[in-house]
């Protein structure tokens, strides 16, 4: 029973959007897909839960608010106390958080708003602290001095996966944030160090000449024979006079070129540098946190930005006669994905999560056939999951920000400590849930001593709290009913770009802290680009606000929204130009349903969606067609109509049997597609039924039952009414998860059955399931032929002069088999109605072809003729037939070539061979039909 209960429940969390402004179109895609899932399951009888939340987005939010303060008040965050700045962020959050929730509601997202949460609210903050403490107590969180990826713009460490790597293939100039002039990369610069005692010079090469300001030693490659004799000698630093020992054949430990300086300890006695000795190295930062040269780099260049110092230093080397030139040098640049700054490797004390063990568990639950607990959809991303987790590094979770969860760790400063700076001594950190607990732990560690506690000013990486989200939204660490009922959640829907930023971390932390995986399936949707395939960016002016698509917006209003953003003047003008190009007339009003349906329909496009607003407009027009279909139905049903309890297919007209049979197939295809997360296929199945079968065929073909006063149509009219109601009721329920607004509105207008109470809303009605007695392959086969005949007749009509296309004309159908003849004779009413014929005549092979007609070949056994008003252009008709016939002949020749190929009979399965024989026979008969049509036209040409 427990497994059954789990099978009949579904829970999912909304990937918490950043509280950094309004939702974008990517969020709309997530909401559309998730709402489709939850509405479908809810209507299918599941205990369904969808929980909303917002992410505090530490770095992104702090950057946005700092820009706002600079623009509006010309102040930086350092002009405020930490608490004052945090208060400003909360004000900003309270303003824009409402925008995000408003947009989600406008999209029709049926979230459980009573469970709305924020990653920095009281419950989530409590959970973050608990998680940190537990992981620390298990030895999975530790503090260590290591090289970190430092962003000099944001002035914080960032994780490895937040660093993008750009290949530079040779010398090039790049615009870097914070620099007026472009910066040179991709070169290897050589310069000379003069040797002590006029022994000459030693030439070194580097891609970052500015870092030589911190050099304290020169290491020579063991195989470099030029300088081997200089071991133990000294070079003289040209800018600070420092004596640099030269080490040959040394084993260099943890050397990282490009960070600034290497200090070799001890460095006062050349005899300490024995050949082959293992030397202890220590890194020295020569850069300040904002990327300037510090005092360690020398007074001449102190205070310069690192890349400005590069230029100044190169010029200074030239003046001293020490510059030895440069050459192209392919390299990779580390770029911060958030600020676009060039990442600076710096030594910093930080907090880390040991990921090795928990990453192995996360890997196994996806890749281990015997222990698979999570399915990733599409499957190709499982390989990326494996590659990343097998090569995972420990996770740096410290961030030098003011906005976020302050790390629950306190440094103990003893009264008699000589150094009072936080972090001066090892073993002084205590981790606790609050300051009172920290005080108690410190007293145990340092009994009888006087001390002062200082909480670590750093905050936790935003992904730390986000990684706990499936747990915390259900009440963890408390043992809540929600947690027991809905954890693990059923499915996570998100973009593949955060598979490792977020998804992997949720799995690692869910297993470790929640005792199980956080979800059973992961569906990764494509990334949305603009219609040209470009990434959406405010600076390009191609970012699409879902509300603008729903309500419509003029070009002038789009410009105004840009002007209210934080773009600098240059970016603003570029963005406006982009908007003029992409939206010259603004964006027309499309409504939420059309936007949702378009986005879901796009999901079949591999890993990228090129969103064209015109496609959304097309679905808005389709919504209008649904309105017209309901309006037609209400008019035909009448005010006193009562829907049937059931429809018996055996007694209803042919067209009614057909529409129910194809409706059954649409239901089956939709449910199977939804169950396999093929959302585009599900949307296509529903659209095709509504558009091409219900509206284009059924509603048209039943019109004679309502317009004719013929007594024989009385029963057909009642059957048509009942079938129409069943189709509309079922079709609206089938469509509802995709288009909630219009389906709710239209369903409420339908009359309800008398045998059961009407539900308050369509969203709590039963989702359609197939009805076995509706299936009728024979009827569908007959209608296929009817539609093919109608299509051919319409094709002829479309070629007539514009003023003649709507006239009713006589039609003739030539049948070359008894089976086709029987079908066409039985379905004359349907053909006449759909093809707008004044009369229809069924001909056999022995009949004379009708005069004054245009001809079209339907298939190998059926041809059609349409009576024309005057003489026909037989030569033009003959040419059209020739083109079609040549295409059939190509298919025949290709099939014959394949069937006559060497080894065909031995290699091709028997049933395939039989199918090919039947197909070839059909093609041959179709060619004969064309030849007959040719003969018909030739006779007309002769007369």
mmCIF file with all atom_site columns, N, CA and C in Angstrom, residues 393-430:
data_model
loop_
_atom_site.group_PDB
_atom_site.id
_atom_site.type_symbol
_atom_site.label_atom_id
_atom_site.label_alt_id
_atom_site.label_comp_id
_atom_site.label_asym_id
_atom_site.label_entity_id
_atom_site.label_seq_id
_atom_site.pdbx_PDB_ins_code
_atom_site.Cartn_x
_atom_site.Cartn_y
_atom_site.Cartn_z
_atom_site.occupancy
_atom_site.B_iso_or_equiv
_atom_site.pdbx_formal_charge
_atom_site.auth_seq_id
_atom_site.auth_comp_id
_atom_site.auth_asym_id
_atom_site.auth_atom_id
_atom_site.pdbx_PDB_model_num
ATOM 1   N N  . UNK A 1 393 ? 35.888 18.590 -7.842 1.00 0.00 ? 393 UNK A N  1
ATOM 2   C CA . UNK A 1 393 ? 36.804 19.154 -6.859 1.00 0.00 ? 393 UNK A CA 1
ATOM 3   C C  . UNK A 1 393 ? 36.002 19.545 -5.627 1.00 0.00 ? 393 UNK A C  1
ATOM 4   N N  . UNK A 1 394 ? 36.703 19.747 -4.518 1.00 0.00 ? 394 UNK A N  1
ATOM 5   C CA . UNK A 1 394 ? 36.005 20.205 -3.326 1.00 0.00 ? 394 UNK A CA 1
ATOM 6   C C  . UNK A 1 394 ? 35.372 21.568 -3.600 1.00 0.00 ? 394 UNK A C  1
ATOM 7   N N  . UNK A 1 395 ? 34.257 21.801 -2.974 1.00 0.00 ? 395 UNK A N  1
ATOM 8   C CA . UNK A 1 395 ? 33.397 22.950 -3.269 1.00 0.00 ? 395 UNK A CA 1
ATOM 9   C C  . UNK A 1 395 ? 33.703 24.091 -2.308 1.00 0.00 ? 395 UNK A C  1
ATOM 10  N N  . UNK A 1 396 ? 34.185 25.196 -2.850 1.00 0.00 ? 396 UNK A N  1
ATOM 11  C CA . UNK A 1 396 ? 34.428 26.397 -2.048 1.00 0.00 ? 396 UNK A CA 1
ATOM 12  C C  . UNK A 1 396 ? 33.087 27.080 -1.804 1.00 0.00 ? 396 UNK A C  1
ATOM 13  N N  . UNK A 1 397 ? 32.671 27.160 -0.552 1.00 0.00 ? 397 UNK A N  1
ATOM 14  C CA . UNK A 1 397 ? 31.336 27.693 -0.235 1.00 0.00 ? 397 UNK A CA 1
ATOM 15  C C  . UNK A 1 397 ? 31.381 29.070 0.425  1.00 0.00 ? 397 UNK A C  1
ATOM 16  N N  . UNK A 1 398 ? 32.568 29.665 0.566  1.00 0.00 ? 398 UNK A N  1
ATOM 17  C CA . UNK A 1 398 ? 32.667 31.013 1.140  1.00 0.00 ? 398 UNK A CA 1
ATOM 18  C C  . UNK A 1 398 ? 32.463 32.064 0.053  1.00 0.00 ? 398 UNK A C  1
ATOM 19  N N  . UNK A 1 399 ? 31.761 33.111 0.402  1.00 0.00 ? 399 UNK A N  1
ATOM 20  C CA . UNK A 1 399 ? 31.609 34.249 -0.507 1.00 0.00 ? 399 UNK A CA 1
ATOM 21  C C  . UNK A 1 399 ? 31.786 35.529 0.295  1.00 0.00 ? 399 UNK A C  1
ATOM 22  N N  . UNK A 1 400 ? 32.575 36.440 -0.252 1.00 0.00 ? 400 UNK A N  1
ATOM 23  C CA . UNK A 1 400 ? 32.888 37.679 0.452  1.00 0.00 ? 400 UNK A CA 1
ATOM 24  C C  . UNK A 1 400 ? 31.830 38.733 0.121  1.00 0.00 ? 400 UNK A C  1
ATOM 25  N N  . UNK A 1 401 ? 30.632 38.470 0.592  1.00 0.00 ? 401 UNK A N  1
ATOM 26  C CA . UNK A 1 401 ? 29.482 39.332 0.324  1.00 0.00 ? 401 UNK A CA 1
ATOM 27  C C  . UNK A 1 401 ? 28.833 39.761 1.628  1.00 0.00 ? 401 UNK A C  1
ATOM 28  N N  . UNK A 1 402 ? 27.885 40.681 1.527  1.00 0.00 ? 402 UNK A N  1
ATOM 29  C CA . UNK A 1 402 ? 27.097 41.081 2.687  1.00 0.00 ? 402 UNK A CA 1
ATOM 30  C C  . UNK A 1 402 ? 25.691 40.488 2.641  1.00 0.00 ? 402 UNK A C  1
ATOM 31  N N  . UNK A 1 403 ? 25.235 40.128 1.448  1.00 0.00 ? 403 UNK A N  1
ATOM 32  C CA . UNK A 1 403 ? 23.876 39.610 1.273  1.00 0.00 ? 403 UNK A CA 1
ATOM 33  C C  . UNK A 1 403 ? 23.946 38.096 1.171  1.00 0.00 ? 403 UNK A C  1
ATOM 34  N N  . UNK A 1 404 ? 23.341 37.411 2.115  1.00 0.00 ? 404 UNK A N  1
ATOM 35  C CA . UNK A 1 404 ? 23.355 35.958 2.096  1.00 0.00 ? 404 UNK A CA 1
ATOM 36  C C  . UNK A 1 404 ? 23.312 35.394 3.505  1.00 0.00 ? 404 UNK A C  1
ATOM 37  N N  . UNK A 1 405 ? 23.492 34.081 3.602  1.00 0.00 ? 405 UNK A N  1
ATOM 38  C CA . UNK A 1 405 ? 23.521 33.419 4.913  1.00 0.00 ? 405 UNK A CA 1
ATOM 39  C C  . UNK A 1 405 ? 24.920 33.532 5.497  1.00 0.00 ? 405 UNK A C  1
ATOM 40  N N  . UNK A 1 406 ? 25.062 34.311 6.555  1.00 0.00 ? 406 UNK A N  1
ATOM 41  C CA . UNK A 1 406 ? 26.374 34.467 7.169  1.00 0.00 ? 406 UNK A CA 1
ATOM 42  C C  . UNK A 1 406 ? 26.816 33.117 7.744  1.00 0.00 ? 406 UNK A C  1
ATOM 43  N N  . UNK A 1 407 ? 28.068 32.785 7.489  1.00 0.00 ? 407 UNK A N  1
ATOM 44  C CA . UNK A 1 407 ? 28.576 31.466 7.879  1.00 0.00 ? 407 UNK A CA 1
ATOM 45  C C  . UNK A 1 407 ? 28.497 31.302 9.396  1.00 0.00 ? 407 UNK A C  1
ATOM 46  N N  . UNK A 1 408 ? 27.896 30.186 9.882  1.00 0.00 ? 408 UNK A N  1
ATOM 47  C CA . UNK A 1 408 ? 27.735 29.980 11.331 1.00 0.00 ? 408 UNK A CA 1
ATOM 48  C C  . UNK A 1 408 ? 29.021 29.463 11.982 1.00 0.00 ? 408 UNK A C  1
ATOM 49  N N  . UNK A 1 409 ? 30.078 30.268 11.849 1.00 0.00 ? 409 UNK A N  1
ATOM 50  C CA . UNK A 1 409 ? 31.371 29.912 12.435 1.00 0.00 ? 409 UNK A CA 1
ATOM 51  C C  . UNK A 1 409 ? 31.928 31.155 13.126 1.00 0.00 ? 409 UNK A C  1
ATOM 52  N N  . UNK A 1 410 ? 32.491 30.956 14.312 1.00 0.00 ? 410 UNK A N  1
ATOM 53  C CA . UNK A 1 410 ? 33.009 32.068 15.106 1.00 0.00 ? 410 UNK A CA 1
ATOM 54  C C  . UNK A 1 410 ? 34.490 31.843 15.392 1.00 0.00 ? 410 UNK A C  1
ATOM 55  N N  . UNK A 1 411 ? 35.238 32.919 15.269 1.00 0.00 ? 411 UNK A N  1
ATOM 56  C CA . UNK A 1 411 ? 36.669 32.853 15.556 1.00 0.00 ? 411 UNK A CA 1
ATOM 57  C C  . UNK A 1 411 ? 36.905 33.296 16.997 1.00 0.00 ? 411 UNK A C  1
ATOM 58  N N  . UNK A 1 412 ? 37.737 32.530 17.693 1.00 0.00 ? 412 UNK A N  1
ATOM 59  C CA . UNK A 1 412 ? 38.025 32.798 19.103 1.00 0.00 ? 412 UNK A CA 1
ATOM 60  C C  . UNK A 1 412 ? 39.331 33.585 19.215 1.00 0.00 ? 412 UNK A C  1
ATOM 61  N N  . UNK A 1 413 ? 39.232 34.808 19.703 1.00 0.00 ? 413 UNK A N  1
ATOM 62  C CA . UNK A 1 413 ? 40.414 35.624 19.953 1.00 0.00 ? 413 UNK A CA 1
ATOM 63  C C  . UNK A 1 413 ? 40.653 35.667 21.463 1.00 0.00 ? 413 UNK A C  1
ATOM 64  N N  . UNK A 1 414 ? 41.791 35.099 21.895 1.00 0.00 ? 414 UNK A N  1
ATOM 65  C CA . UNK A 1 414 ? 42.109 35.097 23.326 1.00 0.00 ? 414 UNK A CA 1
ATOM 66  C C  . UNK A 1 414 ? 42.647 36.457 23.745 1.00 0.00 ? 414 UNK A C  1
ATOM 67  N N  . UNK A 1 415 ? 42.434 36.770 24.987 1.00 0.00 ? 415 UNK A N  1
ATOM 68  C CA . UNK A 1 415 ? 42.833 38.086 25.493 1.00 0.00 ? 415 UNK A CA 1
ATOM 69  C C  . UNK A 1 415 ? 44.327 38.315 25.347 1.00 0.00 ? 415 UNK A C  1
ATOM 70  N N  . UNK A 1 416 ? 45.132 37.247 25.539 1.00 0.00 ? 416 UNK A N  1
ATOM 71  C CA . UNK A 1 416 ? 46.587 37.414 25.490 1.00 0.00 ? 416 UNK A CA 1
ATOM 72  C C  . UNK A 1 416 ? 47.175 37.139 24.112 1.00 0.00 ? 416 UNK A C  1
ATOM 73  N N  . UNK A 1 417 ? 46.329 37.019 23.059 1.00 0.00 ? 417 UNK A N  1
ATOM 74  C CA . UNK A 1 417 ? 46.862 36.839 21.700 1.00 0.00 ? 417 UNK A CA 1
ATOM 75  C C  . UNK A 1 417 ? 47.614 38.081 21.259 1.00 0.00 ? 417 UNK A C  1
ATOM 76  N N  . UNK A 1 418 ? 48.781 37.878 20.641 1.00 0.00 ? 418 UNK A N  1
ATOM 77  C CA . UNK A 1 418 ? 49.527 39.006 20.095 1.00 0.00 ? 418 UNK A CA 1
ATOM 78  C C  . UNK A 1 418 ? 48.855 39.541 18.831 1.00 0.00 ? 418 UNK A C  1
ATOM 79  N N  . UNK A 1 419 ? 48.378 38.606 17.996 1.00 0.00 ? 419 UNK A N  1
ATOM 80  C CA . UNK A 1 419 ? 47.708 39.010 16.751 1.00 0.00 ? 419 UNK A CA 1
ATOM 81  C C  . UNK A 1 419 ? 46.195 38.906 16.949 1.00 0.00 ? 419 UNK A C  1
ATOM 82  N N  . UNK A 1 420 ? 45.514 40.005 16.708 1.00 0.00 ? 420 UNK A N  1
ATOM 83  C CA . UNK A 1 420 ? 44.077 40.062 16.966 1.00 0.00 ? 420 UNK A CA 1
ATOM 84  C C  . UNK A 1 420 ? 43.228 39.880 15.701 1.00 0.00 ? 420 UNK A C  1
ATOM 85  N N  . UNK A 1 421 ? 43.860 39.835 14.535 1.00 0.00 ? 421 UNK A N  1
ATOM 86  C CA . UNK A 1 421 ? 43.107 39.724 13.282 1.00 0.00 ? 421 UNK A CA 1
ATOM 87  C C  . UNK A 1 421 ? 42.434 38.353 13.182 1.00 0.00 ? 421 UNK A C  1
ATOM 88  N N  . UNK A 1 422 ? 41.197 38.343 12.681 1.00 0.00 ? 422 UNK A N  1
ATOM 89  C CA . UNK A 1 422 ? 40.458 37.093 12.525 1.00 0.00 ? 422 UNK A CA 1
ATOM 90  C C  . UNK A 1 422 ? 41.232 36.127 11.627 1.00 0.00 ? 422 UNK A C  1
ATOM 91  N N  . UNK A 1 423 ? 41.408 34.909 12.090 1.00 0.00 ? 423 UNK A N  1
ATOM 92  C CA . UNK A 1 423 ? 42.092 33.894 11.305 1.00 0.00 ? 423 UNK A CA 1
ATOM 93  C C  . UNK A 1 423 ? 43.588 33.834 11.513 1.00 0.00 ? 423 UNK A C  1
ATOM 94  N N  . UNK A 1 424 ? 44.110 34.626 12.442 1.00 0.00 ? 424 UNK A N  1
ATOM 95  C CA . UNK A 1 424 ? 45.566 34.663 12.637 1.00 0.00 ? 424 UNK A CA 1
ATOM 96  C C  . UNK A 1 424 ? 46.114 33.345 13.150 1.00 0.00 ? 424 UNK A C  1
ATOM 97  N N  . UNK A 1 425 ? 45.330 32.604 13.918 1.00 0.00 ? 425 UNK A N  1
ATOM 98  C CA . UNK A 1 425 ? 45.799 31.357 14.505 1.00 0.00 ? 425 UNK A CA 1
ATOM 99  C C  . UNK A 1 425 ? 44.914 30.194 14.039 1.00 0.00 ? 425 UNK A C  1
ATOM 100 N N  . UNK A 1 426 ? 45.578 29.056 13.866 1.00 0.00 ? 426 UNK A N  1
ATOM 101 C CA . UNK A 1 426 ? 44.836 27.852 13.505 1.00 0.00 ? 426 UNK A CA 1
ATOM 102 C C  . UNK A 1 426 ? 44.120 27.278 14.728 1.00 0.00 ? 426 UNK A C  1
ATOM 103 N N  . UNK A 1 427 ? 43.054 26.488 14.456 1.00 0.00 ? 427 UNK A N  1
ATOM 104 C CA . UNK A 1 427 ? 42.361 25.812 15.545 1.00 0.00 ? 427 UNK A CA 1
ATOM 105 C C  . UNK A 1 427 ? 41.522 26.702 16.408 1.00 0.00 ? 427 UNK A C  1
ATOM 106 N N  . UNK A 1 428 ? 41.183 27.880 15.916 1.00 0.00 ? 428 UNK A N  1
ATOM 107 C CA . UNK A 1 428 ? 40.417 28.822 16.731 1.00 0.00 ? 428 UNK A CA 1
ATOM 108 C C  . UNK A 1 428 ? 38.957 28.959 16.284 1.00 0.00 ? 428 UNK A C  1
ATOM 109 N N  . UNK A 1 429 ? 38.542 28.188 15.298 1.00 0.00 ? 429 UNK A N  1
ATOM 110 C CA . UNK A 1 429 ? 37.176 28.320 14.789 1.00 0.00 ? 429 UNK A CA 1
ATOM 111 C C  . UNK A 1 429 ? 36.242 27.352 15.496 1.00 0.00 ? 429 UNK A C  1
ATOM 112 N N  . UNK A 1 430 ? 35.067 27.859 15.877 1.00 0.00 ? 430 UNK A N  1
ATOM 113 C CA . UNK A 1 430 ? 34.014 26.993 16.405 1.00 0.00 ? 430 UNK A CA 1
ATOM 114 C C  . UNK A 1 430 ? 32.775 27.157 15.524 1.00 0.00 ? 430 UNK A C  1
#
